[in-house]
Amino acid sequence: MASIGLSAYGIPVAELVELAKCADELGFDALWLGEHVLRPAAYGSKHPTSGRQHHTRPIVDEGTELVDPWIAHAAIAAVTSRIKLGTAVYLTSLRHPLQTARITVDVQELSSGRVLFGIGAGWLQEEFAAFQVPFRTRYSRTEECIEILRKAWSGTEFCHMGKHFTFDTVQVHPRPTPIPIVLGGNTPRALARAARLGDAWFSSGTPSFDEARGYVEQLRALRAEVGRAGEFRCYVRVADPSADELERYRDQGLDDLVVWADMLWRGDTLEERRRSLVDAAHSLGLQPTNP
């Protein structure tokens, strides 16, 4: 089934709640929140999709509104009923996975099962340095975090002895709490990891139409190679939110499309931004949940 979601970054947390309420009523499928925990005062790291970014300013600069996505989504869960709560993407390797398990379980229960847990390995080396997490370990940490999270979400007791984390028998929750893991990234390594470990995939940056189609084809081939079958949704950001452009993607079997929120949520006042989103939803043929 086709869907249109919104990807938000750099929007103040209180305004994200208003955006989510409006998007929920208008029929948007999901709200995906990007994250960085902090801004290194000086950094030289470059995002792997430089040149395919929607934002013209640096991804993190002095004026960037940084938001904890789980705090935002907990508030959003309380005032919405349908829209899915995504992260695009969350840096699991910066945190202990047991803490991440606790937070994700609680938001999943608060939202009645609407979490889409998008995970990325990270790119901002100076941010890792601030957390005293070795940047070179981010890939292996990410994979070990995924292993621990799935055990934690099972509702059973478990212990773990790994390269980065070791602990005796614990239980995070008294019942199973399934949460889909959506792995991000466009590099060959990221695509292979998504095919092997993910329940879905989310594009990094804003790939072109041909690039998006190529990534999805690669993912299908990679999943076949590792013997994985079943549903695997591919969430693709698009540069042009027009109805004709989105139809072009759907004609190629790309059904889970994501539009940058600030392209539709526009205006000087909150009321103007709401009206802009209403108009966009109407032009895209979305069906409001409360007509």
PDB file of C-alpha atoms in Angstrom, residues 7-289:
ATOM      1  CA  SER A   7      10.866  13.919   7.348  1.00  0.00           C
ATOM      2  CA  ALA A   8      11.559  16.665   9.887  1.00  0.00           C
ATOM      3  CA  TYR A   9      14.844  18.125  11.076  1.00  0.00           C
ATOM      4  CA  GLY A  10      15.720  21.452  12.646  1.00  0.00           C
ATOM      5  CA  ILE A  11      12.144  22.185  13.795  1.00  0.00           C
ATOM      6  CA  PRO A  12      11.636  23.143  17.484  1.00  0.00           C
ATOM      7  CA  VAL A  13      10.225  20.324  19.599  1.00  0.00           C
ATOM      8  CA  ALA A  14       6.963  22.057  20.534  1.00  0.00           C
ATOM      9  CA  GLU A  15       6.291  22.829  16.874  1.00  0.00           C
ATOM     10  CA  LEU A  16       6.948  19.189  15.952  1.00  0.00           C
ATOM     11  CA  VAL A  17       3.992  18.228  18.128  1.00  0.00           C
ATOM     12  CA  GLU A  18       1.756  20.679  16.241  1.00  0.00           C
ATOM     13  CA  LEU A  19       3.086  19.402  12.914  1.00  0.00           C
ATOM     14  CA  ALA A  20       2.375  15.816  13.940  1.00  0.00           C
ATOM     15  CA  LYS A  21      -1.176  16.594  15.070  1.00  0.00           C
ATOM     16  CA  CYS A  22      -1.950  18.227  11.746  1.00  0.00           C
ATOM     17  CA  ALA A  23      -0.235  15.489   9.712  1.00  0.00           C
ATOM     18  CA  ASP A  24      -2.102  12.814  11.657  1.00  0.00           C
ATOM     19  CA  GLU A  25      -5.460  14.398  10.827  1.00  0.00           C
ATOM     20  CA  LEU A  26      -4.564  14.866   7.153  1.00  0.00           C
ATOM     21  CA  GLY A  27      -3.559  11.268   6.432  1.00  0.00           C
ATOM     22  CA  PHE A  28       0.247  11.414   6.243  1.00  0.00           C
ATOM     23  CA  ASP A  29       1.692   7.983   6.992  1.00  0.00           C
ATOM     24  CA  ALA A  30       4.609   8.789   9.301  1.00  0.00           C
ATOM     25  CA  LEU A  31       6.678  11.551  10.830  1.00  0.00           C
ATOM     26  CA  TRP A  32      10.405  10.747  10.698  1.00  0.00           C
ATOM     27  CA  LEU A  33      12.630  12.743  13.059  1.00  0.00           C
ATOM     28  CA  GLY A  34      16.331  13.193  12.453  1.00  0.00           C
ATOM     29  CA  GLU A  35      18.740  13.662  15.323  1.00  0.00           C
ATOM     30  CA  HIS A  36      22.052  14.865  16.536  1.00  0.00           C
ATOM     31  CA  VAL A  37      22.625  15.167  20.263  1.00  0.00           C
ATOM     32  CA  LEU A  38      24.883  18.202  20.099  1.00  0.00           C
ATOM     33  CA  ARG A  39      26.844  20.518  17.823  1.00  0.00           C
ATOM     34  CA  PRO A  40      30.621  20.227  17.994  1.00  0.00           C
ATOM     35  CA  ALA A  41      31.830  23.828  18.022  1.00  0.00           C
ATOM     36  CA  ALA A  42      34.218  23.042  15.177  1.00  0.00           C
ATOM     37  CA  TYR A  43      34.057  20.008  12.962  1.00  0.00           C
ATOM     38  CA  GLY A  44      35.443  18.867   9.643  1.00  0.00           C
ATOM     39  CA  SER A  45      33.379  15.722   9.128  1.00  0.00           C
ATOM     40  CA  LYS A  46      31.353  15.526   5.933  1.00  0.00           C
ATOM     41  CA  HIS A  47      28.071  13.690   5.540  1.00  0.00           C
ATOM     42  CA  PRO A  48      28.372  10.736   3.124  1.00  0.00           C
ATOM     43  CA  THR A  49      25.572  12.170   0.970  1.00  0.00           C
ATOM     44  CA  SER A  50      27.104  15.649   0.629  1.00  0.00           C
ATOM     45  CA  GLY A  51      25.698  17.079  -2.592  1.00  0.00           C
ATOM     46  CA  ARG A  52      22.439  15.147  -2.118  1.00  0.00           C
ATOM     47  CA  GLN A  53      21.252  17.099   0.891  1.00  0.00           C
ATOM     48  CA  HIS A  54      17.992  19.005   1.092  1.00  0.00           C
ATOM     49  CA  HIS A  55      19.342  21.603   3.507  1.00  0.00           C
ATOM     50  CA  THR A  56      21.604  24.307   2.132  1.00  0.00           C
ATOM     51  CA  ARG A  57      23.078  25.225   5.538  1.00  0.00           C
ATOM     52  CA  PRO A  58      25.489  22.909   7.374  1.00  0.00           C
ATOM     53  CA  ILE A  59      23.608  19.966   8.879  1.00  0.00           C
ATOM     54  CA  VAL A  60      24.558  21.153  12.362  1.00  0.00           C
ATOM     55  CA  ASP A  61      25.326  24.827  12.899  1.00  0.00           C
ATOM     56  CA  GLU A  62      24.859  27.434  15.636  1.00  0.00           C
ATOM     57  CA  GLY A  63      21.162  27.907  14.921  1.00  0.00           C
ATOM     58  CA  THR A  64      20.124  24.279  14.341  1.00  0.00           C
ATOM     59  CA  GLU A  65      17.247  23.137  16.548  1.00  0.00           C
ATOM     60  CA  LEU A  66      18.355  19.754  17.914  1.00  0.00           C
ATOM     61  CA  VAL A  67      15.659  17.526  19.399  1.00  0.00           C
ATOM     62  CA  ASP A  68      15.598  14.237  21.275  1.00  0.00           C
ATOM     63  CA  PRO A  69      13.286  12.215  19.008  1.00  0.00           C
ATOM     64  CA  TRP A  70      11.967  10.008  21.818  1.00  0.00           C
ATOM     65  CA  ILE A  71      10.907  12.943  23.963  1.00  0.00           C
ATOM     66  CA  ALA A  72       9.215  14.463  20.921  1.00  0.00           C
ATOM     67  CA  HIS A  73       7.542  11.187  19.940  1.00  0.00           C
ATOM     68  CA  ALA A  74       6.306  10.545  23.477  1.00  0.00           C
ATOM     69  CA  ALA A  75       4.536  13.916  23.360  1.00  0.00           C
ATOM     70  CA  ILE A  76       3.289  13.214  19.826  1.00  0.00           C
ATOM     71  CA  ALA A  77       1.957   9.800  20.838  1.00  0.00           C
ATOM     72  CA  ALA A  78      -0.233  11.470  23.453  1.00  0.00           C
ATOM     73  CA  VAL A  79      -2.001  13.761  20.955  1.00  0.00           C
ATOM     74  CA  THR A  80      -2.229  11.585  17.833  1.00  0.00           C
ATOM     75  CA  SER A  81      -3.894   8.268  17.049  1.00  0.00           C
ATOM     76  CA  ARG A  82      -2.674   7.013  13.685  1.00  0.00           C
ATOM     77  CA  ILE A  83       0.550   8.532  12.353  1.00  0.00           C
ATOM     78  CA  LYS A  84       3.644   6.333  12.713  1.00  0.00           C
ATOM     79  CA  LEU A  85       6.572   7.607  14.762  1.00  0.00           C
ATOM     80  CA  GLY A  86       9.862   7.204  12.900  1.00  0.00           C
ATOM     81  CA  THR A  87      13.482   8.080  13.514  1.00  0.00           C
ATOM     82  CA  ALA A  88      15.612   8.868  10.472  1.00  0.00           C
ATOM     83  CA  VAL A  89      17.988   8.159  11.869  1.00  0.00           C
ATOM     84  CA  TYR A  90      18.840   7.426  15.518  1.00  0.00           C
ATOM     85  CA  LEU A  91      22.469   6.984  16.536  1.00  0.00           C
ATOM     86  CA  THR A  92      22.273   3.827  18.623  1.00  0.00           C
ATOM     87  CA  SER A  93      26.038   3.464  18.791  1.00  0.00           C
ATOM     88  CA  LEU A  94      26.306   6.584  20.976  1.00  0.00           C
ATOM     89  CA  ARG A  95      24.192   5.030  23.754  1.00  0.00           C
ATOM     90  CA  HIS A  96      24.070   1.888  25.815  1.00  0.00           C
ATOM     91  CA  PRO A  97      21.545  -0.419  24.109  1.00  0.00           C
ATOM     92  CA  LEU A  98      19.761  -1.285  27.388  1.00  0.00           C
ATOM     93  CA  GLN A  99      18.881   2.390  27.836  1.00  0.00           C
ATOM     94  CA  THR A 100      17.712   2.556  24.224  1.00  0.00           C
ATOM     95  CA  ALA A 101      15.618  -0.567  24.803  1.00  0.00           C
ATOM     96  CA  ARG A 102      13.907   1.023  27.801  1.00  0.00           C
ATOM     97  CA  ILE A 103      13.017   4.196  25.888  1.00  0.00           C
ATOM     98  CA  THR A 104      11.823   2.469  22.723  1.00  0.00           C
ATOM     99  CA  VAL A 105       9.619   0.000  24.599  1.00  0.00           C
ATOM    100  CA  ASP A 106       7.926   2.813  26.486  1.00  0.00           C
ATOM    101  CA  VAL A 107       7.245   4.905  23.385  1.00  0.00           C
ATOM    102  CA  GLN A 108       6.008   1.824  21.525  1.00  0.00           C
ATOM    103  CA  GLU A 109       3.487   1.135  24.287  1.00  0.00           C
ATOM    104  CA  LEU A 110       2.487   4.795  24.617  1.00  0.00           C
ATOM    105  CA  SER A 111       1.758   4.911  20.883  1.00  0.00           C
ATOM    106  CA  SER A 112      -0.003   1.530  20.670  1.00  0.00           C
ATOM    107  CA  GLY A 113       2.661   0.112  18.371  1.00  0.00           C
ATOM    108  CA  ARG A 114       3.408   2.985  15.980  1.00  0.00           C
ATOM    109  CA  VAL A 115       7.220   3.162  16.276  1.00  0.00           C
ATOM    110  CA  LEU A 116       9.439   2.757  13.200  1.00  0.00           C
ATOM    111  CA  PHE A 117      12.936   2.604  14.650  1.00  0.00           C
ATOM    112  CA  GLY A 118      15.307   4.019  12.044  1.00  0.00           C
ATOM    113  CA  ILE A 119      18.966   3.430  12.883  1.00  0.00           C
ATOM    114  CA  GLY A 120      22.152   4.830  11.361  1.00  0.00           C
ATOM    115  CA  ALA A 121      25.832   4.261  12.109  1.00  0.00           C
ATOM    116  CA  GLY A 122      26.662   7.976  12.237  1.00  0.00           C
ATOM    117  CA  TRP A 123      29.034  10.272  10.349  1.00  0.00           C
ATOM    118  CA  LEU A 124      29.921  13.190  12.663  1.00  0.00           C
ATOM    119  CA  GLN A 125      33.231  12.063  14.140  1.00  0.00           C
ATOM    120  CA  GLU A 126      33.465  14.977  16.557  1.00  0.00           C
ATOM    121  CA  GLU A 127      30.080  14.058  18.078  1.00  0.00           C
ATOM    122  CA  PHE A 128      31.408  10.577  18.862  1.00  0.00           C
ATOM    123  CA  ALA A 129      34.499  12.148  20.408  1.00  0.00           C
ATOM    124  CA  ALA A 130      32.314  14.214  22.752  1.00  0.00           C
ATOM    125  CA  PHE A 131      30.683  10.968  23.965  1.00  0.00           C
ATOM    126  CA  GLN A 132      34.081   9.265  24.202  1.00  0.00           C
ATOM    127  CA  VAL A 133      32.898   6.559  21.802  1.00  0.00           C
ATOM    128  CA  PRO A 134      35.568   5.498  19.278  1.00  0.00           C
ATOM    129  CA  PHE A 135      34.316   6.524  15.846  1.00  0.00           C
ATOM    130  CA  ARG A 136      35.969   3.542  14.135  1.00  0.00           C
ATOM    131  CA  THR A 137      33.765   1.163  16.168  1.00  0.00           C
ATOM    132  CA  ARG A 138      30.448   2.643  15.037  1.00  0.00           C
ATOM    133  CA  TYR A 139      29.578  -0.151  12.604  1.00  0.00           C
ATOM    134  CA  SER A 140      30.284  -3.032  14.966  1.00  0.00           C
ATOM    135  CA  ARG A 141      28.586  -1.154  17.824  1.00  0.00           C
ATOM    136  CA  THR A 142      25.491  -0.626  15.694  1.00  0.00           C
ATOM    137  CA  GLU A 143      25.228  -4.325  14.864  1.00  0.00           C
ATOM    138  CA  GLU A 144      25.773  -5.361  18.482  1.00  0.00           C
ATOM    139  CA  CYS A 145      23.147  -2.842  19.622  1.00  0.00           C
ATOM    140  CA  ILE A 146      20.638  -4.381  17.197  1.00  0.00           C
ATOM    141  CA  GLU A 147      21.345  -7.846  18.595  1.00  0.00           C
ATOM    142  CA  ILE A 148      20.825  -6.653  22.180  1.00  0.00           C
ATOM    143  CA  LEU A 149      17.720  -4.619  21.359  1.00  0.00           C
ATOM    144  CA  ARG A 150      15.956  -7.580  19.787  1.00  0.00           C
ATOM    145  CA  LYS A 151      16.688  -9.679  22.867  1.00  0.00           C
ATOM    146  CA  ALA A 152      15.473  -6.863  25.136  1.00  0.00           C
ATOM    147  CA  TRP A 153      12.247  -6.458  23.171  1.00  0.00           C
ATOM    148  CA  SER A 154      11.522 -10.204  23.457  1.00  0.00           C
ATOM    149  CA  GLY A 155      10.266  -9.793  27.038  1.00  0.00           C
ATOM    150  CA  THR A 156      12.547 -12.573  28.302  1.00  0.00           C
ATOM    151  CA  GLU A 157      15.576 -12.664  30.557  1.00  0.00           C
ATOM    152  CA  PHE A 158      18.899 -12.555  28.740  1.00  0.00           C
ATOM    153  CA  CYS A 159      22.578 -11.901  29.222  1.00  0.00           C
ATOM    154  CA  HIS A 160      25.171 -10.678  26.771  1.00  0.00           C
ATOM    155  CA  MET A 161      28.898 -10.989  26.270  1.00  0.00           C
ATOM    156  CA  GLY A 162      30.109  -9.078  23.251  1.00  0.00           C
ATOM    157  CA  LYS A 163      32.881  -6.945  21.866  1.00  0.00           C
ATOM    158  CA  HIS A 164      31.477  -3.664  23.207  1.00  0.00           C
ATOM    159  CA  PHE A 165      28.865  -4.622  25.816  1.00  0.00           C
ATOM    160  CA  THR A 166      28.830  -7.296  28.506  1.00  0.00           C
ATOM    161  CA  PHE A 167      26.262  -7.763  31.273  1.00  0.00           C
ATOM    162  CA  ASP A 168      24.697 -10.475  33.404  1.00  0.00           C
ATOM    163  CA  THR A 169      21.107 -11.672  33.119  1.00  0.00           C
ATOM    164  CA  VAL A 170      18.539  -8.863  32.900  1.00  0.00           C
ATOM    165  CA  GLN A 171      14.971  -8.304  31.758  1.00  0.00           C
ATOM    166  CA  VAL A 172      13.843  -5.009  30.231  1.00  0.00           C
ATOM    167  CA  HIS A 173      10.083  -5.609  29.979  1.00  0.00           C
ATOM    168  CA  PRO A 174       7.633  -8.277  31.197  1.00  0.00           C
ATOM    169  CA  ARG A 175       6.155  -8.925  27.753  1.00  0.00           C
ATOM    170  CA  PRO A 176       7.286  -8.933  24.120  1.00  0.00           C
ATOM    171  CA  THR A 177       7.314  -5.551  22.392  1.00  0.00           C
ATOM    172  CA  PRO A 178       8.074  -5.989  18.683  1.00  0.00           C
ATOM    173  CA  ILE A 179       9.623  -2.913  17.070  1.00  0.00           C
ATOM    174  CA  PRO A 180      10.603  -2.814  13.376  1.00  0.00           C
ATOM    175  CA  ILE A 181      14.199  -1.805  12.727  1.00  0.00           C
ATOM    176  CA  VAL A 182      14.625   0.448   9.684  1.00  0.00           C
ATOM    177  CA  LEU A 183      18.268   0.661   8.689  1.00  0.00           C
ATOM    178  CA  GLY A 184      19.515   3.742   6.868  1.00  0.00           C
ATOM    179  CA  GLY A 185      22.372   4.471   4.496  1.00  0.00           C
ATOM    180  CA  ASN A 186      23.127   4.331   0.783  1.00  0.00           C
ATOM    181  CA  THR A 187      26.690   3.004   0.729  1.00  0.00           C
ATOM    182  CA  PRO A 188      27.318  -0.605  -0.330  1.00  0.00           C
ATOM    183  CA  ARG A 189      28.150  -1.477   3.285  1.00  0.00           C
ATOM    184  CA  ALA A 190      24.961   0.163   4.595  1.00  0.00           C
ATOM    185  CA  LEU A 191      22.776  -1.526   1.975  1.00  0.00           C
ATOM    186  CA  ALA A 192      24.289  -4.926   2.779  1.00  0.00           C
ATOM    187  CA  ARG A 193      23.670  -4.359   6.492  1.00  0.00           C
ATOM    188  CA  ALA A 194      20.071  -3.323   5.844  1.00  0.00           C
ATOM    189  CA  ALA A 195      19.436  -6.395   3.701  1.00  0.00           C
ATOM    190  CA  ARG A 196      20.972  -8.694   6.305  1.00  0.00           C
ATOM    191  CA  LEU A 197      19.668  -7.206   9.560  1.00  0.00           C
ATOM    192  CA  GLY A 198      16.853  -4.756   8.829  1.00  0.00           C
ATOM    193  CA  ASP A 199      13.080  -5.030   8.703  1.00  0.00           C
ATOM    194  CA  ALA A 200      13.021  -2.073   6.280  1.00  0.00           C
ATOM    195  CA  TRP A 201      15.326   0.574   4.794  1.00  0.00           C
ATOM    196  CA  PHE A 202      15.389   4.391   4.739  1.00  0.00           C
ATOM    197  CA  SER A 203      17.359   6.389   2.192  1.00  0.00           C
ATOM    198  CA  SER A 204      20.068   8.740   3.402  1.00  0.00           C
ATOM    199  CA  GLY A 205      19.961  12.306   2.142  1.00  0.00           C
ATOM    200  CA  THR A 206      17.741  12.933  -0.867  1.00  0.00           C
ATOM    201  CA  PRO A 207      18.774  10.573  -3.672  1.00  0.00           C
ATOM    202  CA  SER A 208      17.776  11.229  -7.254  1.00  0.00           C
ATOM    203  CA  PHE A 209      15.015   9.182  -8.852  1.00  0.00           C
ATOM    204  CA  ASP A 210      17.495   6.925 -10.651  1.00  0.00           C
ATOM    205  CA  GLU A 211      19.629   6.521  -7.537  1.00  0.00           C
ATOM    206  CA  ALA A 212      16.612   5.572  -5.420  1.00  0.00           C
ATOM    207  CA  ARG A 213      15.495   3.011  -7.955  1.00  0.00           C
ATOM    208  CA  GLY A 214      19.021   1.566  -8.074  1.00  0.00           C
ATOM    209  CA  TYR A 215      19.297   1.304  -4.275  1.00  0.00           C
ATOM    210  CA  VAL A 216      16.000  -0.566  -4.052  1.00  0.00           C
ATOM    211  CA  GLU A 217      17.061  -2.970  -6.800  1.00  0.00           C
ATOM    212  CA  GLN A 218      20.335  -3.600  -4.954  1.00  0.00           C
ATOM    213  CA  LEU A 219      18.483  -4.260  -1.707  1.00  0.00           C
ATOM    214  CA  ARG A 220      16.202  -6.800  -3.347  1.00  0.00           C
ATOM    215  CA  ALA A 221      19.193  -8.619  -4.823  1.00  0.00           C
ATOM    216  CA  LEU A 222      21.102  -8.523  -1.535  1.00  0.00           C
ATOM    217  CA  ARG A 223      18.151  -9.904   0.405  1.00  0.00           C
ATOM    218  CA  ALA A 224      17.853 -12.746  -2.077  1.00  0.00           C
ATOM    219  CA  GLU A 225      21.554 -13.511  -1.636  1.00  0.00           C
ATOM    220  CA  VAL A 226      21.187 -13.900   2.139  1.00  0.00           C
ATOM    221  CA  GLY A 227      17.943 -15.847   1.834  1.00  0.00           C
ATOM    222  CA  ARG A 228      15.602 -13.255   3.310  1.00  0.00           C
ATOM    223  CA  ALA A 229      12.040 -13.131   2.022  1.00  0.00           C
ATOM    224  CA  GLY A 230       8.827 -11.394   3.041  1.00  0.00           C
ATOM    225  CA  GLU A 231       7.836  -7.750   3.260  1.00  0.00           C
ATOM    226  CA  PHE A 232      10.684  -5.251   3.251  1.00  0.00           C
ATOM    227  CA  ARG A 233       9.605  -1.646   2.871  1.00  0.00           C
ATOM    228  CA  CYS A 234      11.953   0.900   1.325  1.00  0.00           C
ATOM    229  CA  TYR A 235      11.324   4.466   2.482  1.00  0.00           C
ATOM    230  CA  VAL A 236      12.706   6.947  -0.049  1.00  0.00           C
ATOM    231  CA  ARG A 237      13.019  10.698   0.382  1.00  0.00           C
ATOM    232  CA  VAL A 238      12.004  12.665  -2.702  1.00  0.00           C
ATOM    233  CA  ALA A 239      13.186  16.120  -3.725  1.00  0.00           C
ATOM    234  CA  ASP A 240       9.977  17.229  -5.451  1.00  0.00           C
ATOM    235  CA  PRO A 241       6.728  16.830  -3.477  1.00  0.00           C
ATOM    236  CA  SER A 242       4.418  17.300  -6.467  1.00  0.00           C
ATOM    237  CA  ALA A 243       1.715  14.718  -7.174  1.00  0.00           C
ATOM    238  CA  ASP A 244       3.105  14.016 -10.665  1.00  0.00           C
ATOM    239  CA  GLU A 245       6.595  13.343  -9.340  1.00  0.00           C
ATOM    240  CA  LEU A 246       5.369  11.023  -6.608  1.00  0.00           C
ATOM    241  CA  GLU A 247       3.347   9.122  -9.195  1.00  0.00           C
ATOM    242  CA  ARG A 248       6.534   8.635 -11.228  1.00  0.00           C
ATOM    243  CA  TYR A 249       8.100   6.873  -8.242  1.00  0.00           C
ATOM    244  CA  ARG A 250       5.026   4.713  -7.715  1.00  0.00           C
ATOM    245  CA  ASP A 251       5.068   3.653 -11.360  1.00  0.00           C
ATOM    246  CA  GLN A 252       8.468   2.081 -10.610  1.00  0.00           C
ATOM    247  CA  GLY A 253       7.193   0.262  -7.522  1.00  0.00           C
ATOM    248  CA  LEU A 254       8.551   2.810  -5.033  1.00  0.00           C
ATOM    249  CA  ASP A 255       5.511   3.147  -2.811  1.00  0.00           C
ATOM    250  CA  ASP A 256       6.858   4.386   0.530  1.00  0.00           C
ATOM    251  CA  LEU A 257       7.746   7.994  -0.174  1.00  0.00           C
ATOM    252  CA  VAL A 258       8.936  10.645   2.258  1.00  0.00           C
ATOM    253  CA  VAL A 259       8.833  14.419   1.742  1.00  0.00           C
ATOM    254  CA  TRP A 260      10.857  16.954   3.694  1.00  0.00           C
ATOM    255  CA  ALA A 261       8.395  18.547   6.114  1.00  0.00           C
ATOM    256  CA  ASP A 262       9.698  22.085   5.656  1.00  0.00           C
ATOM    257  CA  MET A 263       8.694  21.946   1.974  1.00  0.00           C
ATOM    258  CA  LEU A 264       5.033  21.594   2.982  1.00  0.00           C
ATOM    259  CA  TRP A 265       4.949  23.108   6.484  1.00  0.00           C
ATOM    260  CA  ARG A 266       5.600  26.704   5.433  1.00  0.00           C
ATOM    261  CA  GLY A 267       4.634  30.180   6.539  1.00  0.00           C
ATOM    262  CA  ASP A 268       5.423  32.891   9.065  1.00  0.00           C
ATOM    263  CA  THR A 269       2.795  31.824  11.595  1.00  0.00           C
ATOM    264  CA  LEU A 270       1.641  28.474  12.917  1.00  0.00           C
ATOM    265  CA  GLU A 271      -1.730  28.960  11.254  1.00  0.00           C
ATOM    266  CA  GLU A 272      -0.074  29.642   7.894  1.00  0.00           C
ATOM    267  CA  ARG A 273       2.007  26.497   8.264  1.00  0.00           C
ATOM    268  CA  ARG A 274      -1.062  24.435   9.088  1.00  0.00           C
ATOM    269  CA  ARG A 275      -2.889  25.806   6.049  1.00  0.00           C
ATOM    270  CA  SER A 276       0.129  25.076   3.843  1.00  0.00           C
ATOM    271  CA  LEU A 277       0.138  21.436   4.984  1.00  0.00           C
ATOM    272  CA  VAL A 278      -3.620  21.142   4.447  1.00  0.00           C
ATOM    273  CA  ASP A 279      -3.240  22.430   0.882  1.00  0.00           C
ATOM    274  CA  ALA A 280      -0.354  20.036   0.205  1.00  0.00           C
ATOM    275  CA  ALA A 281      -2.283  17.045   1.546  1.00  0.00           C
ATOM    276  CA  HIS A 282      -5.215  17.924  -0.675  1.00  0.00           C
ATOM    277  CA  SER A 283      -3.005  18.238  -3.775  1.00  0.00           C
ATOM    278  CA  LEU A 284      -1.420  14.862  -3.022  1.00  0.00           C
ATOM    279  CA  GLY A 285      -4.792  13.164  -2.704  1.00  0.00           C
ATOM    280  CA  LEU A 286      -4.467  12.229   0.967  1.00  0.00           C
ATOM    281  CA  GLN A 287      -7.600  11.328   2.824  1.00  0.00           C
ATOM    282  CA  PRO A 288      -8.102  13.176   6.134  1.00  0.00           C
ATOM    283  CA  THR A 289      -8.882  10.955   9.102  1.00  0.00           C
TER     284      THR A 289
END
